[in-house]
Amino acid sequence: MSVSQTHRTIDTIWRMESPKLIAGLTRMVRDVGLAEDLAQDALVIALDRWPSSGIPDKPGAWLMTTAKRRALDLLRRNKLRDQKYVEIAREIDLYTEDDIDRALDGEIEDDLLRLIFMTCHPVLSQDARVALTLRLLCGLTTDEIARSFLIAESTVAQRIVRAKRTLNMEKVPFEVPAGKELGERLSTVLEVIYLMFNEGYSATSGQSWTRPLLCQEALRLGRVLAAIAPGEPEAHGLVALMEIQSSRLKTRINAQGEPILLMDQNRALWDQLLIRRGLAALERAQRLGRTLGPYALQASITACHAVARTPSDTDWIRIAALYEALLRQTPSPIVELNRAVAIGMAFGPAYGLQLVEELNKEPSLQGYHLLPSVRGDLLEKLGRLEEASAEFERAAAMTRNVQEQALLFRRAAECKQEGERT
Amino acid sequence: MRYLLMMRATGFTEAGMNPGGTYKEAVKAYRQSLAKAGVLLAAEELRPSSAGIRVVYLSGGDAPEVRPGPFPIEQGLIAGITLIDVDTEEEALNWALRMPIPSGQGSCGIELRRLEDRAVHPRDPRQTAMEAELKDYLQL
Amino acid sequence: MRFMMIVKATTDSEAGVLPSQELIDAMQKYNEELVKAGVMLAADGLHSSANAVRISYPEPGGKPKLVDGPFTEAKEMIAGYTLIEVKSREEALEWALRMPDPHGFGQGEIELRQVFEFEELLGDPESRAKEEELRRQAQESKKA
């Protein structure tokens, strides 16, 4: 292999191994920034040695050993100078060479889990959590992160620098939260991962190749999480949701880059492998025996669409029931409206309309343009075209989104035309 | 909190005079410490206003007047900007006080202005996804 | 990017000889590594060609010809596959190199093949080229 080929291989290996390296090193040095630096040091040494010595049989273990040895050196040298290191070094003195070489898989997984909880810590802003997680756990470069979110690379770099400082200053512990805290903290982690996925899935910004990259990285990280925390049903729920949504990645955009509606997509082209994986993940969530959480419920809803061979095969009754469950867990106007739509599809638009009339009285939903949009849709289905047209126009007036306005006006006009014809 | 630190233009900056190596080194070091502290968002030098253009809308008139520089220094002319993101006004002021200034070029100054906050609501990706689903259903 | 790691058949696999417990354990562990890295998509083993059927079309436009197994050339046959989703060809190669020797007695062979993506089959050459260019640029700027 030429030197440049070896370098590309080393780069690849490092990208694969760096999250585990950083996780293991953070446990030693208690500083995520320092851990990343030490991991980079190991990479530099590998780039220097491997072209001549050849790539070792277990490159991951080699990198971990090298990095940990450097960490030990650093700590022993600095313990006289820095109080922080004195405390850490005291524990490190108990480390032997055997400890370094011992590649206990369970340990590495625990460290990886701890790292995920750290990069997603609520003390960081949401933007910082996303950037830091993409950097340390997905190995994305600052350039790739910047391009994905259409922001300057310097902004991303600064966000990451400050995130590491905040973690240090707030003395965020390197641990998996326990007890009551675990549920909340896990939600934060899942939120970060799904945010990344959604950004890639639905983003209209960013360059065209960044979208699948974000989706894939989020899905991959989700799978890792579910594998190292198999007792958490919501982790499996999130994976199920992402696998099934991913199955439509290729069919949701036409050749001109415009989105295709779910009911219009060519279902024969939905990726059955990913759908199967999603359903399997959902089953793992269900087998854990607790009531389904919001991610598992959302996954179950999207699974209903995935298993319907044609739009008319959709089990809307089940979907309505799932939205009901979701409503009880995480009530929100959006869930209410989705449930109304599902009930309309399951039992007829009159029932859906009944629900919407009740929602119309809710003060929190005043001014929310999707409410009259749904009302208009149901009225149209009931043949009350003049009223439907008026509702769509009302909805258009409520939204500042120019694109949505145009589409709502179009639906209003179509109702009017249809009304004049009959 | 985001602050804009504006370096005022002087006769020297307008004349494009080289401020010297020591100053340039100091600026480089300053920017590095800003970056290391994680507060730096942007740092740029502006070219003298002779390379600039003003678009002026006079009261009552329709089309604007387009005038090339140079422009008078007294009219709030700036020579450079540094954009930082800090936690307190005191911090911003400290950074402004640390900004290097060229020696032997007469009086100069730095103005600090706070930027309007952009409302950053934490996004709930599940709500976003469900909203997208609803809009999809409504053909929006 | 999707890749398939194809494990080739051997005279043993064709004879229905089961792999050693050691190899089974090693393969299990390897598959777990793939799952834990989030790259595993699917993995399956195939029965020997004893009950296989080959359908060929020797005459263009003509009827198919059926031949029952077993077939003789073990080395050219597939005993199993593993499908992975990775970021690059280099990463796929790394994973393939980490797979345990599927035989252990000199006939072990793994073939790595990239899977066609949907766009490649249906996309127009211009947009494909554009995407490849962007990817290449991103890799170059990463190295710089």
PDB file of N, CA and C in Angstrom, chain A residues 126-127 158 161-162 165 191 194-195 198-199 261-262 294-295 298 323 326 330 332 334-335 337-338 341 368 370 373 377 381 404 407-408 411, chain B residues 1 34-42 85-87 120-140:
ATOM      1  N   GLN A 126     -29.076  23.762  23.015  1.00  0.00           N
ATOM      2  CA  GLN A 126     -29.429  22.690  22.088  1.00  0.00           C
ATOM      3  C   GLN A 126     -28.473  22.648  20.893  1.00  0.00           C
ATOM      4  N   ASP A 127     -28.138  23.833  20.367  1.00  0.00           N
ATOM      5  CA  ASP A 127     -27.199  23.905  19.249  1.00  0.00           C
ATOM      6  C   ASP A 127     -25.856  23.301  19.626  1.00  0.00           C
ATOM      7  N   GLN A 158     -16.452  27.521  17.255  1.00  0.00           N
ATOM      8  CA  GLN A 158     -16.603  28.217  18.527  1.00  0.00           C
ATOM      9  C   GLN A 158     -17.633  27.546  19.418  1.00  0.00           C
ATOM     10  N   VAL A 161     -15.907  24.677  21.036  1.00  0.00           N
ATOM     11  CA  VAL A 161     -14.949  25.115  22.064  1.00  0.00           C
ATOM     12  C   VAL A 161     -15.695  25.500  23.333  1.00  0.00           C
ATOM     13  N   ARG A 162     -16.762  26.296  23.165  1.00  0.00           N
ATOM     14  CA  ARG A 162     -17.482  26.758  24.347  1.00  0.00           C
ATOM     15  C   ARG A 162     -18.224  25.627  25.032  1.00  0.00           C
ATOM     16  N   ARG A 165     -15.821  23.920  27.253  1.00  0.00           N
ATOM     17  CA  ARG A 165     -15.513  24.748  28.432  1.00  0.00           C
ATOM     18  C   ARG A 165     -16.648  24.710  29.429  1.00  0.00           C
ATOM     19  N   GLU A 191     -33.730  13.416  21.895  1.00  0.00           N
ATOM     20  CA  GLU A 191     -34.104  14.653  21.211  1.00  0.00           C
ATOM     21  C   GLU A 191     -32.980  15.136  20.304  1.00  0.00           C
ATOM     22  N   TYR A 194     -32.743  12.765  17.272  1.00  0.00           N
ATOM     23  CA  TYR A 194     -33.852  12.935  16.329  1.00  0.00           C
ATOM     24  C   TYR A 194     -33.811  14.296  15.653  1.00  0.00           C
ATOM     25  N   LEU A 195     -33.309  15.297  16.367  1.00  0.00           N
ATOM     26  CA  LEU A 195     -33.153  16.622  15.774  1.00  0.00           C
ATOM     27  C   LEU A 195     -32.200  16.552  14.593  1.00  0.00           C
ATOM     28  N   ASN A 198     -34.004  14.728  11.740  1.00  0.00           N
ATOM     29  CA  ASN A 198     -35.026  15.576  11.137  1.00  0.00           C
ATOM     30  C   ASN A 198     -34.428  16.646  10.251  1.00  0.00           C
ATOM     31  N   GLU A 199     -33.325  17.214  10.723  1.00  0.00           N
ATOM     32  CA  GLU A 199     -32.616  18.228   9.960  1.00  0.00           C
ATOM     33  C   GLU A 199     -32.229  17.666   8.612  1.00  0.00           C
ATOM     34  N   LEU A 261     -45.926  13.975  -1.722  1.00  0.00           N
ATOM     35  CA  LEU A 261     -46.741  13.661  -0.547  1.00  0.00           C
ATOM     36  C   LEU A 261     -46.720  12.172  -0.253  1.00  0.00           C
ATOM     37  N   LEU A 262     -46.870  11.855   1.019  1.00  0.00           N
ATOM     38  CA  LEU A 262     -46.834  10.460   1.460  1.00  0.00           C
ATOM     39  C   LEU A 262     -47.809   9.598   0.676  1.00  0.00           C
ATOM     40  N   PRO A 294     -43.408   8.222  23.782  1.00  0.00           N
ATOM     41  CA  PRO A 294     -43.710   9.024  22.585  1.00  0.00           C
ATOM     42  C   PRO A 294     -42.978   8.585  21.323  1.00  0.00           C
ATOM     43  N   TYR A 295     -41.700   8.206  21.422  1.00  0.00           N
ATOM     44  CA  TYR A 295     -40.997   7.800  20.203  1.00  0.00           C
ATOM     45  C   TYR A 295     -41.534   6.477  19.676  1.00  0.00           C
ATOM     46  N   GLN A 298     -44.863   7.238  18.043  1.00  0.00           N
ATOM     47  CA  GLN A 298     -44.705   7.859  16.732  1.00  0.00           C
ATOM     48  C   GLN A 298     -44.208   6.843  15.725  1.00  0.00           C
ATOM     49  N   TYR A 323     -52.626   7.956  18.206  1.00  0.00           N
ATOM     50  CA  TYR A 323     -52.577   9.397  18.503  1.00  0.00           C
ATOM     51  C   TYR A 323     -53.246   9.688  19.838  1.00  0.00           C
ATOM     52  N   LEU A 326     -50.702   8.978  22.339  1.00  0.00           N
ATOM     53  CA  LEU A 326     -49.680  10.018  22.289  1.00  0.00           C
ATOM     54  C   LEU A 326     -50.170  11.291  22.966  1.00  0.00           C
ATOM     55  N   THR A 330     -47.915  13.169  25.613  1.00  0.00           N
ATOM     56  CA  THR A 330     -47.349  14.491  25.296  1.00  0.00           C
ATOM     57  C   THR A 330     -48.417  15.311  24.590  1.00  0.00           C
ATOM     58  N   SER A 332     -50.436  18.118  22.845  1.00  0.00           N
ATOM     59  CA  SER A 332     -50.041  19.308  22.091  1.00  0.00           C
ATOM     60  C   SER A 332     -51.061  19.529  20.988  1.00  0.00           C
ATOM     61  N   ILE A 334     -50.640  19.947  17.886  1.00  0.00           N
ATOM     62  CA  ILE A 334     -50.325  19.157  16.694  1.00  0.00           C
ATOM     63  C   ILE A 334     -50.853  17.742  16.843  1.00  0.00           C
ATOM     64  N   VAL A 335     -50.672  17.174  18.003  1.00  0.00           N
ATOM     65  CA  VAL A 335     -51.152  15.810  18.205  1.00  0.00           C
ATOM     66  C   VAL A 335     -52.671  15.780  18.112  1.00  0.00           C
ATOM     67  N   LEU A 337     -54.601  17.728  16.363  1.00  0.00           N
ATOM     68  CA  LEU A 337     -55.011  17.857  14.968  1.00  0.00           C
ATOM     69  C   LEU A 337     -54.753  16.579  14.191  1.00  0.00           C
ATOM     70  N   ASN A 338     -53.611  15.972  14.417  1.00  0.00           N
ATOM     71  CA  ASN A 338     -53.320  14.720  13.735  1.00  0.00           C
ATOM     72  C   ASN A 338     -54.346  13.653  14.104  1.00  0.00           C
ATOM     73  N   VAL A 341     -57.542  14.304  12.220  1.00  0.00           N
ATOM     74  CA  VAL A 341     -57.393  13.842  10.838  1.00  0.00           C
ATOM     75  C   VAL A 341     -57.573  12.331  10.782  1.00  0.00           C
ATOM     76  N   TYR A 368     -53.623  29.476  15.248  1.00  0.00           N
ATOM     77  CA  TYR A 368     -52.798  28.406  14.681  1.00  0.00           C
ATOM     78  C   TYR A 368     -53.402  28.011  13.346  1.00  0.00           C
ATOM     79  N   LEU A 370     -53.035  25.799  11.128  1.00  0.00           N
ATOM     80  CA  LEU A 370     -53.334  24.426  10.729  1.00  0.00           C
ATOM     81  C   LEU A 370     -54.708  23.976  11.218  1.00  0.00           C
ATOM     82  N   SER A 373     -57.066  24.910   8.612  1.00  0.00           N
ATOM     83  CA  SER A 373     -56.680  24.094   7.450  1.00  0.00           C
ATOM     84  C   SER A 373     -57.339  22.728   7.522  1.00  0.00           C
ATOM     85  N   ASP A 377     -60.366  21.105   5.250  1.00  0.00           N
ATOM     86  CA  ASP A 377     -60.203  19.817   4.585  1.00  0.00           C
ATOM     87  C   ASP A 377     -61.399  18.914   4.875  1.00  0.00           C
ATOM     88  N   LYS A 381     -64.432  17.496   2.368  1.00  0.00           N
ATOM     89  CA  LYS A 381     -64.803  16.089   2.217  1.00  0.00           C
ATOM     90  C   LYS A 381     -66.294  15.880   2.440  1.00  0.00           C
ATOM     91  N   GLU A 404     -46.976  28.217   1.978  1.00  0.00           N
ATOM     92  CA  GLU A 404     -48.195  27.621   2.517  1.00  0.00           C
ATOM     93  C   GLU A 404     -49.408  28.455   2.163  1.00  0.00           C
ATOM     94  N   LEU A 407     -50.527  27.677  -1.303  1.00  0.00           N
ATOM     95  CA  LEU A 407     -51.186  26.379  -1.404  1.00  0.00           C
ATOM     96  C   LEU A 407     -52.566  26.405  -0.761  1.00  0.00           C
ATOM     97  N   LEU A 408     -52.708  27.162   0.337  1.00  0.00           N
ATOM     98  CA  LEU A 408     -54.018  27.270   0.981  1.00  0.00           C
ATOM     99  C   LEU A 408     -54.989  28.037   0.097  1.00  0.00           C
ATOM    100  N   ARG A 411     -56.238  25.720  -2.556  1.00  0.00           N
ATOM    101  CA  ARG A 411     -57.293  24.811  -2.082  1.00  0.00           C
ATOM    102  C   ARG A 411     -58.615  25.557  -1.942  1.00  0.00           C
TER     103      ARG A 411
ATOM    104  N   MET B   1     -24.805  36.841  25.057  1.00  0.00           N
ATOM    105  CA  MET B   1     -24.980  38.205  24.547  1.00  0.00           C
ATOM    106  C   MET B   1     -23.947  38.462  23.467  1.00  0.00           C
ATOM    107  N   LEU B  34      -9.226  35.264  21.844  1.00  0.00           N
ATOM    108  CA  LEU B  34     -10.686  35.300  21.711  1.00  0.00           C
ATOM    109  C   LEU B  34     -11.210  33.922  21.295  1.00  0.00           C
ATOM    110  N   ALA B  35     -10.525  33.345  20.313  1.00  0.00           N
ATOM    111  CA  ALA B  35     -10.953  32.038  19.811  1.00  0.00           C
ATOM    112  C   ALA B  35     -10.823  30.975  20.890  1.00  0.00           C
ATOM    113  N   LYS B  36      -9.700  31.028  21.611  1.00  0.00           N
ATOM    114  CA  LYS B  36      -9.450  30.030  22.647  1.00  0.00           C
ATOM    115  C   LYS B  36     -10.506  30.108  23.751  1.00  0.00           C
ATOM    116  N   ALA B  37     -10.950  31.347  24.023  1.00  0.00           N
ATOM    117  CA  ALA B  37     -11.978  31.516  25.045  1.00  0.00           C
ATOM    118  C   ALA B  37     -13.343  31.137  24.516  1.00  0.00           C
ATOM    119  N   GLY B  38     -13.408  30.880  23.214  1.00  0.00           N
ATOM    120  CA  GLY B  38     -14.662  30.455  22.608  1.00  0.00           C
ATOM    121  C   GLY B  38     -15.653  31.583  22.418  1.00  0.00           C
ATOM    122  N   VAL B  39     -15.172  32.857  22.388  1.00  0.00           N
ATOM    123  CA  VAL B  39     -16.119  33.967  22.265  1.00  0.00           C
ATOM    124  C   VAL B  39     -16.108  34.606  20.883  1.00  0.00           C
ATOM    125  N   LEU B  40     -15.115  34.264  20.077  1.00  0.00           N
ATOM    126  CA  LEU B  40     -14.969  34.933  18.789  1.00  0.00           C
ATOM    127  C   LEU B  40     -15.988  34.433  17.776  1.00  0.00           C
ATOM    128  N   LEU B  41     -16.744  35.364  17.186  1.00  0.00           N
ATOM    129  CA  LEU B  41     -17.632  34.992  16.108  1.00  0.00           C
ATOM    130  C   LEU B  41     -17.071  35.463  14.776  1.00  0.00           C
ATOM    131  N   ALA B  42     -16.521  36.684  14.769  1.00  0.00           N
ATOM    132  CA  ALA B  42     -15.918  37.194  13.544  1.00  0.00           C
ATOM    133  C   ALA B  42     -14.960  38.318  13.888  1.00  0.00           C
ATOM    134  N   ASP B  85     -19.330  36.744  21.416  1.00  0.00           N
ATOM    135  CA  ASP B  85     -20.499  36.218  22.122  1.00  0.00           C
ATOM    136  C   ASP B  85     -20.076  35.914  23.549  1.00  0.00           C
ATOM    137  N   VAL B  86     -20.544  36.723  24.500  1.00  0.00           N
ATOM    138  CA  VAL B  86     -20.080  36.601  25.887  1.00  0.00           C
ATOM    139  C   VAL B  86     -21.276  36.481  26.830  1.00  0.00           C
ATOM    140  N   ASP B  87     -20.991  36.343  28.130  1.00  0.00           N
ATOM    141  CA  ASP B  87     -22.060  36.149  29.095  1.00  0.00           C
ATOM    142  C   ASP B  87     -22.516  37.435  29.773  1.00  0.00           C
ATOM    143  N   VAL B 120     -34.083  32.152  20.421  1.00  0.00           N
ATOM    144  CA  VAL B 120     -33.723  30.765  20.106  1.00  0.00           C
ATOM    145  C   VAL B 120     -34.600  29.846  20.938  1.00  0.00           C
ATOM    146  N   HIS B 121     -35.643  29.347  20.308  1.00  0.00           N
ATOM    147  CA  HIS B 121     -36.491  28.411  21.036  1.00  0.00           C
ATOM    148  C   HIS B 121     -35.955  27.009  20.831  1.00  0.00           C
ATOM    149  N   PRO B 122     -35.775  26.278  21.907  1.00  0.00           N
ATOM    150  CA  PRO B 122     -35.331  24.892  21.698  1.00  0.00           C
ATOM    151  C   PRO B 122     -36.363  24.158  20.857  1.00  0.00           C
ATOM    152  N   ARG B 123     -35.870  23.488  19.817  1.00  0.00           N
ATOM    153  CA  ARG B 123     -36.789  22.830  18.915  1.00  0.00           C
ATOM    154  C   ARG B 123     -37.142  21.444  19.441  1.00  0.00           C
ATOM    155  N   ASP B 124     -38.425  21.095  19.319  1.00  0.00           N
ATOM    156  CA  ASP B 124     -38.831  19.741  19.647  1.00  0.00           C
ATOM    157  C   ASP B 124     -38.976  19.002  18.328  1.00  0.00           C
ATOM    158  N   PRO B 125     -38.037  18.119  18.024  1.00  0.00           N
ATOM    159  CA  PRO B 125     -38.052  17.503  16.694  1.00  0.00           C
ATOM    160  C   PRO B 125     -39.295  16.653  16.453  1.00  0.00           C
ATOM    161  N   ARG B 126     -39.872  16.100  17.536  1.00  0.00           N
ATOM    162  CA  ARG B 126     -41.056  15.271  17.305  1.00  0.00           C
ATOM    163  C   ARG B 126     -42.223  16.132  16.850  1.00  0.00           C
ATOM    164  N   GLN B 127     -42.380  17.307  17.471  1.00  0.00           N
ATOM    165  CA  GLN B 127     -43.452  18.219  17.054  1.00  0.00           C
ATOM    166  C   GLN B 127     -43.237  18.648  15.614  1.00  0.00           C
ATOM    167  N   THR B 128     -41.992  18.979  15.288  1.00  0.00           N
ATOM    168  CA  THR B 128     -41.667  19.394  13.923  1.00  0.00           C
ATOM    169  C   THR B 128     -42.034  18.303  12.940  1.00  0.00           C
ATOM    170  N   ALA B 129     -41.670  17.071  13.260  1.00  0.00           N
ATOM    171  CA  ALA B 129     -41.937  15.959  12.360  1.00  0.00           C
ATOM    172  C   ALA B 129     -43.437  15.751  12.193  1.00  0.00           C
ATOM    173  N   MET B 130     -44.184  15.842  13.303  1.00  0.00           N
ATOM    174  CA  MET B 130     -45.626  15.625  13.218  1.00  0.00           C
ATOM    175  C   MET B 130     -46.305  16.749  12.468  1.00  0.00           C
ATOM    176  N   GLU B 131     -45.781  17.955  12.636  1.00  0.00           N
ATOM    177  CA  GLU B 131     -46.336  19.080  11.889  1.00  0.00           C
ATOM    178  C   GLU B 131     -46.112  18.871  10.395  1.00  0.00           C
ATOM    179  N   ALA B 132     -44.930  18.387  10.054  1.00  0.00           N
ATOM    180  CA  ALA B 132     -44.617  18.115   8.655  1.00  0.00           C
ATOM    181  C   ALA B 132     -45.578  17.067   8.103  1.00  0.00           C
ATOM    182  N   GLU B 133     -45.890  16.060   8.928  1.00  0.00           N
ATOM    183  CA  GLU B 133     -46.816  15.014   8.513  1.00  0.00           C
ATOM    184  C   GLU B 133     -48.194  15.584   8.242  1.00  0.00           C
ATOM    185  N   LEU B 134     -48.639  16.477   9.140  1.00  0.00           N
ATOM    186  CA  LEU B 134     -49.964  17.083   8.996  1.00  0.00           C
ATOM    187  C   LEU B 134     -50.016  17.926   7.733  1.00  0.00           C
ATOM    188  N   LYS B 135     -48.975  18.707   7.539  1.00  0.00           N
ATOM    189  CA  LYS B 135     -48.933  19.557   6.340  1.00  0.00           C
ATOM    190  C   LYS B 135     -48.920  18.707   5.079  1.00  0.00           C
ATOM    191  N   ASP B 136     -48.205  17.610   5.147  1.00  0.00           N
ATOM    192  CA  ASP B 136     -48.157  16.678   4.026  1.00  0.00           C
ATOM    193  C   ASP B 136     -49.566  16.178   3.723  1.00  0.00           C
ATOM    194  N   TYR B 137     -50.276  15.790   4.765  1.00  0.00           N
ATOM    195  CA  TYR B 137     -51.642  15.299   4.581  1.00  0.00           C
ATOM    196  C   TYR B 137     -52.531  16.374   3.964  1.00  0.00           C
ATOM    197  N   LEU B 138     -52.319  17.641   4.400  1.00  0.00           N
ATOM    198  CA  LEU B 138     -53.151  18.732   3.903  1.00  0.00           C
ATOM    199  C   LEU B 138     -52.690  19.237   2.544  1.00  0.00           C
ATOM    200  N   GLN B 139     -51.642  18.595   2.009  1.00  0.00           N
ATOM    201  CA  GLN B 139     -51.054  18.977   0.715  1.00  0.00           C
ATOM    202  C   GLN B 139     -50.497  20.392   0.746  1.00  0.00           C
ATOM    203  N   LEU B 140     -49.906  20.737   1.887  1.00  0.00           N
ATOM    204  CA  LEU B 140     -49.330  22.083   1.980  1.00  0.00           C
ATOM    205  C   LEU B 140     -47.847  22.042   1.662  1.00  0.00           C
TER     206      LEU B 140
END
